[in-house]
């Protein structure tokens, strides 16, 4: 049985393709048009194809790229310096222009707003703060900075919440205790 992505002849052919062909989407678009001309007229999620002019297609592609990267940056990828600026201009709600266009999960905002009480209860709980593998002041600073909105600790909050839940489920639960006793 042969699979196109595992076929050695196919892979060899791809690697022999001229760099100019690989740097452009023209071959892909031509293959689509050869298969179904109507399909070639539909713009892709990356702003390719469609029946618009090159300038409009480039503008559309750049807008899509910008909103995609902005949405990522607004969530997990926002550097601390930008989180402070965002906190200062938060009354303008500029995030409305790009959030929700490419993904639906926005943990930075959820942890800061809707789930802030949960984050506080879980991560500032005496059990969590007494774990030997966590630094109490570090966890407190992460939670306070993120919930204030002037810092972005989405990834750290994910990690500590995961560790704490695993610890409670597998080490602190009554069933875990009975397994240890046996």
Short mmCIF file of C-alpha atoms in Angstrom, two decimals:
data_model
loop_
_atom_site.label_atom_id
_atom_site.label_comp_id
_atom_site.label_asym_id
_atom_site.label_seq_id
_atom_site.Cartn_x
_atom_site.Cartn_y
_atom_site.Cartn_z
CA UNK A 1 0.00 0.00 0.00
CA UNK A 2 1.29 3.47 -0.88
CA UNK A 3 0.52 6.74 0.80
CA UNK A 4 1.30 10.06 -0.92
CA UNK A 5 3.03 11.50 2.15
CA UNK A 6 5.11 8.38 2.71
CA UNK A 7 5.89 7.65 -0.93
CA UNK A 8 9.67 7.95 -1.44
CA UNK A 9 9.35 8.76 -5.15
CA UNK A 10 6.91 11.57 -4.40
CA UNK A 11 9.15 13.01 -1.68
CA UNK A 12 12.20 12.83 -3.99
CA UNK A 13 10.28 14.72 -6.68
CA UNK A 14 9.24 17.44 -4.26
CA UNK A 15 12.82 17.97 -3.09
CA UNK A 16 13.95 18.36 -6.73
CA UNK A 17 11.42 21.10 -7.41
CA UNK A 18 12.99 24.48 -8.24
CA UNK A 19 13.02 26.97 -5.37
CA UNK A 20 10.93 29.42 -7.42
CA UNK A 21 8.10 26.88 -7.58
CA UNK A 22 8.23 26.21 -3.83
CA UNK A 23 8.25 29.92 -2.94
CA UNK A 24 5.01 30.60 -4.78
CA UNK A 25 1.46 29.29 -4.54
CA UNK A 26 0.96 29.45 -8.31
CA UNK A 27 1.37 25.70 -8.88
CA UNK A 28 -1.12 24.86 -6.11
CA UNK A 29 -3.63 27.37 -7.44
CA UNK A 30 -3.20 26.07 -11.00
CA UNK A 31 -3.81 22.49 -9.82
CA UNK A 32 -6.98 23.61 -8.05
CA UNK A 33 -8.16 25.47 -11.17
CA UNK A 34 -7.45 22.44 -13.36
CA UNK A 35 -9.56 20.30 -11.04
CA UNK A 36 -12.43 22.75 -10.57
CA UNK A 37 -12.35 26.30 -11.95
CA UNK A 38 -15.18 27.40 -9.63
CA UNK A 39 -13.23 26.23 -6.60
CA UNK A 40 -10.28 28.38 -7.69
CA UNK A 41 -12.51 31.47 -7.38
CA UNK A 42 -13.08 30.96 -3.65
CA UNK A 43 -10.63 32.77 -1.39
CA UNK A 44 -8.84 30.53 1.11
CA UNK A 45 -8.53 31.19 4.82
CA UNK A 46 -5.00 32.46 4.08
CA UNK A 47 -6.27 35.01 1.56
CA UNK A 48 -5.14 33.09 -1.52
CA UNK A 49 -7.05 32.69 -4.76
CA UNK A 50 -10.46 34.22 -5.19
CA UNK A 51 -11.56 36.46 -8.01
CA UNK A 52 -10.14 39.68 -6.54
CA UNK A 53 -7.23 41.63 -7.93
CA UNK A 54 -3.69 41.11 -6.65
CA UNK A 55 -3.74 44.26 -4.52
CA UNK A 56 -6.99 43.32 -2.80
CA UNK A 57 -5.80 39.73 -2.32
CA UNK A 58 -2.54 40.95 -0.76
CA UNK A 59 -4.41 43.34 1.54
CA UNK A 60 -6.79 40.55 2.55
CA UNK A 61 -3.90 38.15 3.18
CA UNK A 62 -2.06 40.76 5.29
CA UNK A 63 -5.20 41.51 7.32
CA UNK A 64 -5.77 37.81 7.98
CA UNK A 65 -2.13 37.36 8.99
CA UNK A 66 -2.31 40.39 11.29
CA UNK A 67 -5.52 39.28 13.01
CA UNK A 68 -4.21 35.73 13.42
CA UNK A 69 -0.96 36.89 15.03
CA UNK A 70 -2.75 39.54 17.09
CA UNK A 71 -5.11 36.96 18.51
CA UNK A 72 -2.21 34.71 19.50
CA UNK A 73 -0.27 37.66 20.95
CA UNK A 74 -3.28 38.85 22.92
CA UNK A 75 -3.58 35.48 24.60
CA UNK A 76 -0.47 33.43 25.38
CA UNK A 77 2.07 35.31 23.32
CA UNK A 78 1.68 38.79 24.78
CA UNK A 79 5.00 40.02 26.17
CA UNK A 80 4.96 41.65 29.60
CA UNK A 81 5.69 45.16 28.27
CA UNK A 82 2.69 44.91 25.94
CA UNK A 83 0.47 43.57 28.75
CA UNK A 84 1.20 46.77 30.70
CA UNK A 85 0.29 48.92 27.67
CA UNK A 86 -2.86 46.86 27.06
CA UNK A 87 -3.85 47.33 30.70
CA UNK A 88 -3.51 51.10 30.26
CA UNK A 89 -5.68 51.24 27.14
CA UNK A 90 -8.12 48.51 28.19
CA UNK A 91 -11.09 50.92 28.43
CA UNK A 92 -10.92 51.23 24.61
CA UNK A 93 -11.54 47.46 24.16
CA UNK A 94 -9.40 47.26 21.02
CA UNK A 95 -9.35 43.47 21.30
CA UNK A 96 -12.92 43.43 19.90
CA UNK A 97 -11.44 43.99 16.44
CA UNK A 98 -9.55 40.70 16.31
CA UNK A 99 -10.53 38.32 19.15
CA UNK A 100 -12.69 35.38 18.11
CA UNK A 101 -11.79 35.47 14.42
CA UNK A 102 -9.41 32.52 14.42
CA UNK A 103 -9.82 30.73 17.74
CA UNK A 104 -12.40 30.57 20.47
CA UNK A 105 -10.30 29.92 23.57
CA UNK A 106 -8.83 33.06 25.14
CA UNK A 107 -7.40 31.90 28.43
CA UNK A 108 -5.58 35.14 29.25
CA UNK A 109 -8.87 37.02 29.40
CA UNK A 110 -10.77 34.15 30.99
CA UNK A 111 -8.21 33.77 33.79
CA UNK A 112 -8.15 37.53 34.33
CA UNK A 113 -11.93 38.07 34.28
CA UNK A 114 -14.44 35.21 34.24
CA UNK A 115 -12.24 32.61 35.95
CA UNK A 116 -10.38 34.99 38.27
CA UNK A 117 -12.14 33.70 41.39
CA UNK A 118 -11.32 30.10 40.43
CA UNK A 119 -7.67 30.98 39.79
CA UNK A 120 -7.50 32.74 43.17
CA UNK A 121 -9.18 29.85 45.01
CA UNK A 122 -6.98 27.19 43.43
CA UNK A 123 -3.60 28.87 43.27
CA UNK A 124 -3.70 30.96 46.44
CA UNK A 125 -5.10 28.10 48.50
CA UNK A 126 -2.90 27.11 51.46
CA UNK A 127 -2.52 23.57 50.05
CA UNK A 128 -1.20 24.88 46.73
CA UNK A 129 1.12 27.42 48.31
CA UNK A 130 2.57 24.79 50.66
CA UNK A 131 3.68 22.44 47.87
CA UNK A 132 7.43 21.85 48.16
CA UNK A 133 7.95 22.22 44.42
CA UNK A 134 6.37 25.71 44.25
CA UNK A 135 7.72 29.03 45.48
CA UNK A 136 4.95 30.75 47.41
CA UNK A 137 5.96 34.33 46.53
CA UNK A 138 6.37 33.41 42.86
CA UNK A 139 2.89 31.89 42.63
CA UNK A 140 1.36 34.85 44.46
CA UNK A 141 3.12 37.34 42.15
CA UNK A 142 1.97 35.44 39.05
CA UNK A 143 -1.65 35.33 40.19
CA UNK A 144 -1.79 38.95 41.37
CA UNK A 145 -0.04 40.34 38.28
CA UNK A 146 -2.24 38.41 35.89
CA UNK A 147 -5.50 39.19 37.67
CA UNK A 148 -4.59 42.88 37.88
CA UNK A 149 -4.23 42.75 34.08
CA UNK A 150 -0.81 44.36 33.76
CA UNK A 151 1.07 41.06 33.32
CA UNK A 152 0.55 38.01 31.12
CA UNK A 153 1.14 34.74 32.94
CA UNK A 154 -1.29 32.57 30.99
CA UNK A 155 1.19 29.75 30.42
CA UNK A 156 2.44 29.76 34.02
CA UNK A 157 -1.15 29.68 35.31
CA UNK A 158 -1.91 26.75 32.98
CA UNK A 159 1.10 24.89 34.32
CA UNK A 160 0.49 25.52 38.02
CA UNK A 161 -3.24 24.74 37.71
CA UNK A 162 -2.38 21.48 35.96
CA UNK A 163 0.20 20.53 38.59
CA UNK A 164 -2.17 21.36 41.42
CA UNK A 165 -5.06 19.40 39.91
CA UNK A 166 -2.82 16.38 39.32
CA UNK A 167 -1.52 16.60 42.87
CA UNK A 168 -5.02 16.79 44.34
CA UNK A 169 -6.40 13.99 42.17
CA UNK A 170 -3.51 11.53 42.36
CA UNK A 171 -1.76 12.31 45.64
CA UNK A 172 -4.28 13.99 47.96
CA UNK A 173 -7.47 12.10 47.10
CA UNK A 174 -8.77 9.33 49.40
CA UNK A 175 -8.38 6.76 46.61
CA UNK A 176 -4.72 7.73 46.17
CA UNK A 177 -4.19 7.33 49.92
CA UNK A 178 -5.73 3.84 49.93
CA UNK A 179 -3.50 2.78 47.02
CA UNK A 180 -0.41 3.97 48.96
CA UNK A 181 -1.50 2.01 52.05
CA UNK A 182 -1.79 -1.24 50.13
#
